[in-house]
Amino acid sequence: MRPTEDKHRHQGLRKKLVDQLRSHGISSEQVLDAIGQIPRHYFLDSAFDDIAYENRAFPIGEGQTISHPYTVAYQTQLLDVKRFDKVLEVGTGSAYQAVVLASLGVQVYTIERQRKLFDANKQFKWLQQQPGIKFFYGDGFEGLPTFAPFDKILITAAAPHIPPKLVNQLKPGGVMVLPVGEGDTQQMCRVTNEENNTLRVERFEQFSFVPMLSGKES
Ligand code: SAH
């Protein structure tokens, strides 16, 4: 069962979480505000109600997880979205990250390879009422050529390499944030498609994501 009530207690816990993220170095007030406003417990089973605002990942079914709030904040901050940006997210999962992005005023195109997670999001009434998010079932390695090019691309699963088809779907000057690596941990990277057609790769902290897998799971 999904919780549907946002109580004072939840709001208080969110405030504490925001303070924690700030003390861990998240400095974008926009990102902190988004995390302070979005009811993360809605994205989890009610069994997790009391711990939904701890800075940790939780299972969402199909062996997948909702990312740590710190990871969501970190990736969102690195992506540095502007209002009305067109953003592709690979790995919808619980859709929490998609809602964080949409709350920043961007148009989100999010793609998930697990049919059951995609279907669960279609049944999630509150989510379907959130504006600015389009949901797709497919393989994120392919991106969404029909809707390309994108201002920004965010990958929320561990990519074995920088996916070339996604680079091709970035606008000139566009930015992609992704964890790269095949071991237990991956390095967060920010790839900029420079106007002169070269790629600039910046490297950041280590994180631990579920793997980005090719093909679809029915
Ligand atoms: N952004 C999510 C994080 C989910 S974990 C959230 O906020 O909850 C990563 C997700 O990426 C999983 O749901 C997994 O099924 C999905 N995934 C992995 N490889 C993928 C691919 N090639 N295309 C689309 N989704 C993928």
CSV table of N, CA and C and ligand atoms in Angstrom, one decimal, residues 43 60-62 64-67 72 75 89-98 110-114 117 136 138-142 154-158 209-215, ligand 1:
chain,number,residue,atom,x,y,z
A,43,PHE,N,6.5,7.5,-2.4
A,43,PHE,CA,7.1,6.6,-3.4
A,43,PHE,C,7.5,5.3,-2.9
A,60,ILE,N,12.3,-1.0,-4.3
A,60,ILE,CA,11.0,-0.6,-4.9
A,60,ILE,C,10.4,-1.7,-5.7
A,61,GLY,N,11.0,-2.9,-5.6
A,61,GLY,CA,10.5,-4.1,-6.4
A,61,GLY,C,11.4,-4.3,-7.5
A,62,GLU,N,11.3,-5.5,-8.1
A,62,GLU,CA,12.1,-5.9,-9.3
A,62,GLU,C,13.6,-5.8,-9.0
A,64,GLN,N,15.1,-3.4,-7.7
A,64,GLN,CA,15.6,-2.0,-7.9
A,64,GLN,C,15.4,-1.2,-6.7
A,65,THR,N,16.0,0.0,-6.7
A,65,THR,CA,15.9,0.8,-5.5
A,65,THR,C,15.6,2.3,-5.8
A,66,ILE,N,15.0,3.0,-4.9
A,66,ILE,CA,14.9,4.5,-5.0
A,66,ILE,C,16.3,4.9,-4.4
A,67,SER,N,16.9,5.9,-5.1
A,67,SER,CA,18.3,6.3,-4.8
A,67,SER,C,18.3,7.0,-3.4
A,72,VAL,N,20.3,11.8,-5.1
A,72,VAL,CA,19.3,12.5,-6.0
A,72,VAL,C,19.7,14.0,-6.0
A,75,GLN,N,23.1,14.5,-8.0
A,75,GLN,CA,23.0,14.5,-9.4
A,75,GLN,C,22.2,15.7,-9.9
A,89,GLU,N,15.6,11.5,-18.5
A,89,GLU,CA,16.1,10.7,-17.4
A,89,GLU,C,16.1,9.2,-17.7
A,90,VAL,N,17.2,8.5,-17.6
A,90,VAL,CA,17.2,7.1,-17.8
A,90,VAL,C,17.1,6.4,-16.4
A,91,GLY,N,16.1,5.5,-16.3
A,91,GLY,CA,15.9,4.8,-15.0
A,91,GLY,C,14.9,5.4,-14.2
A,92,THR,N,13.6,5.4,-14.6
A,92,THR,CA,12.5,6.1,-13.8
A,92,THR,C,12.4,5.5,-12.4
A,93,GLY,N,12.5,4.2,-12.2
A,93,GLY,CA,12.4,3.5,-10.9
A,93,GLY,C,11.2,4.0,-10.2
A,94,SER,N,11.3,4.6,-9.0
A,94,SER,CA,10.1,5.0,-8.3
A,94,SER,C,9.5,6.3,-8.8
A,95,ALA,N,10.3,7.0,-9.7
A,95,ALA,CA,9.9,8.3,-10.2
A,95,ALA,C,10.1,9.5,-9.3
A,96,TYR,N,10.8,9.2,-8.2
A,96,TYR,CA,11.1,10.3,-7.2
A,96,TYR,C,12.0,11.4,-7.9
A,97,GLN,N,13.1,10.9,-8.5
A,97,GLN,CA,14.0,11.8,-9.2
A,97,GLN,C,13.3,12.6,-10.3
A,98,ALA,N,12.4,11.9,-11.0
A,98,ALA,CA,11.6,12.6,-12.1
A,98,ALA,C,10.8,13.8,-11.5
A,110,THR,N,11.1,10.5,-19.0
A,110,THR,CA,11.8,9.5,-18.3
A,110,THR,C,11.5,8.1,-18.8
A,111,ILE,N,12.5,7.3,-18.8
A,111,ILE,CA,12.4,5.9,-19.5
A,111,ILE,C,12.9,4.8,-18.5
A,112,GLU,N,12.1,3.8,-18.5
A,112,GLU,CA,12.3,2.6,-17.6
A,112,GLU,C,12.3,1.3,-18.4
A,113,ARG,N,13.2,0.4,-18.1
A,113,ARG,CA,13.3,-0.9,-18.9
A,113,ARG,C,12.4,-2.0,-18.2
A,114,GLN,N,12.0,-1.8,-16.9
A,114,GLN,CA,11.3,-2.8,-16.2
A,114,GLN,C,9.8,-2.5,-16.4
A,117,LEU,N,7.7,-1.8,-13.1
A,117,LEU,CA,7.9,-0.5,-12.5
A,117,LEU,C,7.2,0.6,-13.3
A,136,PHE,N,8.1,6.6,-20.4
A,136,PHE,CA,8.3,5.7,-21.5
A,136,PHE,C,8.8,4.4,-21.0
A,138,GLY,N,11.2,1.4,-22.1
A,138,GLY,CA,12.2,1.1,-23.2
A,138,GLY,C,13.6,1.0,-22.6
A,139,ASP,N,14.5,0.9,-23.6
A,139,ASP,CA,15.9,0.7,-23.2
A,139,ASP,C,16.6,2.1,-23.3
A,140,GLY,N,17.0,2.6,-22.1
A,140,GLY,CA,17.7,3.9,-22.0
A,140,GLY,C,19.0,4.0,-22.8
A,141,PHE,N,19.6,2.9,-23.2
A,141,PHE,CA,20.8,3.0,-24.0
A,141,PHE,C,20.4,3.5,-25.4
A,142,GLU,N,19.2,3.4,-25.8
A,142,GLU,CA,18.7,3.9,-27.1
A,142,GLU,C,18.2,5.3,-27.0
A,154,LEU,N,20.1,12.7,-17.7
A,154,LEU,CA,20.5,12.2,-16.3
A,154,LEU,C,20.3,10.7,-16.3
A,155,ILE,N,21.4,10.0,-16.1
A,155,ILE,CA,21.3,8.5,-16.0
A,155,ILE,C,21.4,8.1,-14.5
A,156,THR,N,20.4,7.3,-14.0
A,156,THR,CA,20.3,7.0,-12.6
A,156,THR,C,20.6,5.5,-12.3
A,157,ALA,N,21.3,4.9,-13.3
A,157,ALA,CA,21.8,3.5,-13.1
A,157,ALA,C,23.3,3.5,-13.5
A,158,ALA,N,24.1,2.6,-13.0
A,158,ALA,CA,25.5,2.6,-13.3
A,158,ALA,C,25.8,2.2,-14.8
A,209,PHE,N,25.4,2.5,-7.6
A,209,PHE,CA,24.1,2.4,-8.2
A,209,PHE,C,23.8,0.9,-8.7
A,210,VAL,N,22.6,0.6,-8.9
A,210,VAL,CA,22.2,-0.6,-9.6
A,210,VAL,C,22.7,-0.5,-11.1
A,211,PRO,N,23.0,-1.6,-11.7
A,211,PRO,CA,23.6,-1.5,-13.1
A,211,PRO,C,22.6,-1.0,-14.1
A,212,MET,N,23.1,-0.3,-15.1
A,212,MET,CA,22.3,0.0,-16.3
A,212,MET,C,22.4,-1.2,-17.2
A,213,LEU,N,21.2,-1.8,-17.5
A,213,LEU,CA,21.2,-3.0,-18.3
A,213,LEU,C,20.6,-2.7,-19.7
A,214,SER,N,21.0,-3.5,-20.7
A,214,SER,CA,20.4,-3.2,-22.0
A,214,SER,C,19.2,-4.1,-22.3
A,215,GLY,N,18.4,-3.7,-23.2
A,215,GLY,CA,17.1,-4.4,-23.5
A,215,GLY,C,16.1,-4.1,-22.5
B,1,SAH,N1,15.6,7.4,-10.6
B,1,SAH,C1,15.2,6.3,-9.8
B,1,SAH,C2,16.3,5.4,-9.5
B,1,SAH,C3,16.0,4.0,-9.8
B,1,SAH,S1,17.3,2.8,-9.7
B,1,SAH,C4,14.4,6.8,-8.6
B,1,SAH,O1,14.3,8.0,-8.4
B,1,SAH,O2,13.8,6.0,-7.9
B,1,SAH,C5,17.7,2.7,-11.5
B,1,SAH,C6,16.6,2.3,-12.4
B,1,SAH,O3,17.1,2.2,-13.7
B,1,SAH,C7,15.9,0.9,-12.2
B,1,SAH,O4,14.5,1.1,-12.1
B,1,SAH,C8,16.3,0.1,-13.4
B,1,SAH,O5,15.3,-0.8,-13.8
B,1,SAH,C9,16.5,1.2,-14.4
B,1,SAH,N2,17.3,0.9,-15.6
B,1,SAH,C10,18.5,0.2,-15.6
B,1,SAH,N3,19.0,0.1,-16.9
B,1,SAH,C11,18.1,0.8,-17.7
B,1,SAH,C12,18.0,1.0,-19.1
B,1,SAH,N4,18.9,0.6,-19.9
B,1,SAH,N5,17.0,1.8,-19.5
B,1,SAH,C13,16.0,2.3,-18.7
B,1,SAH,N6,16.0,2.0,-17.3
B,1,SAH,C14,17.1,1.3,-16.9
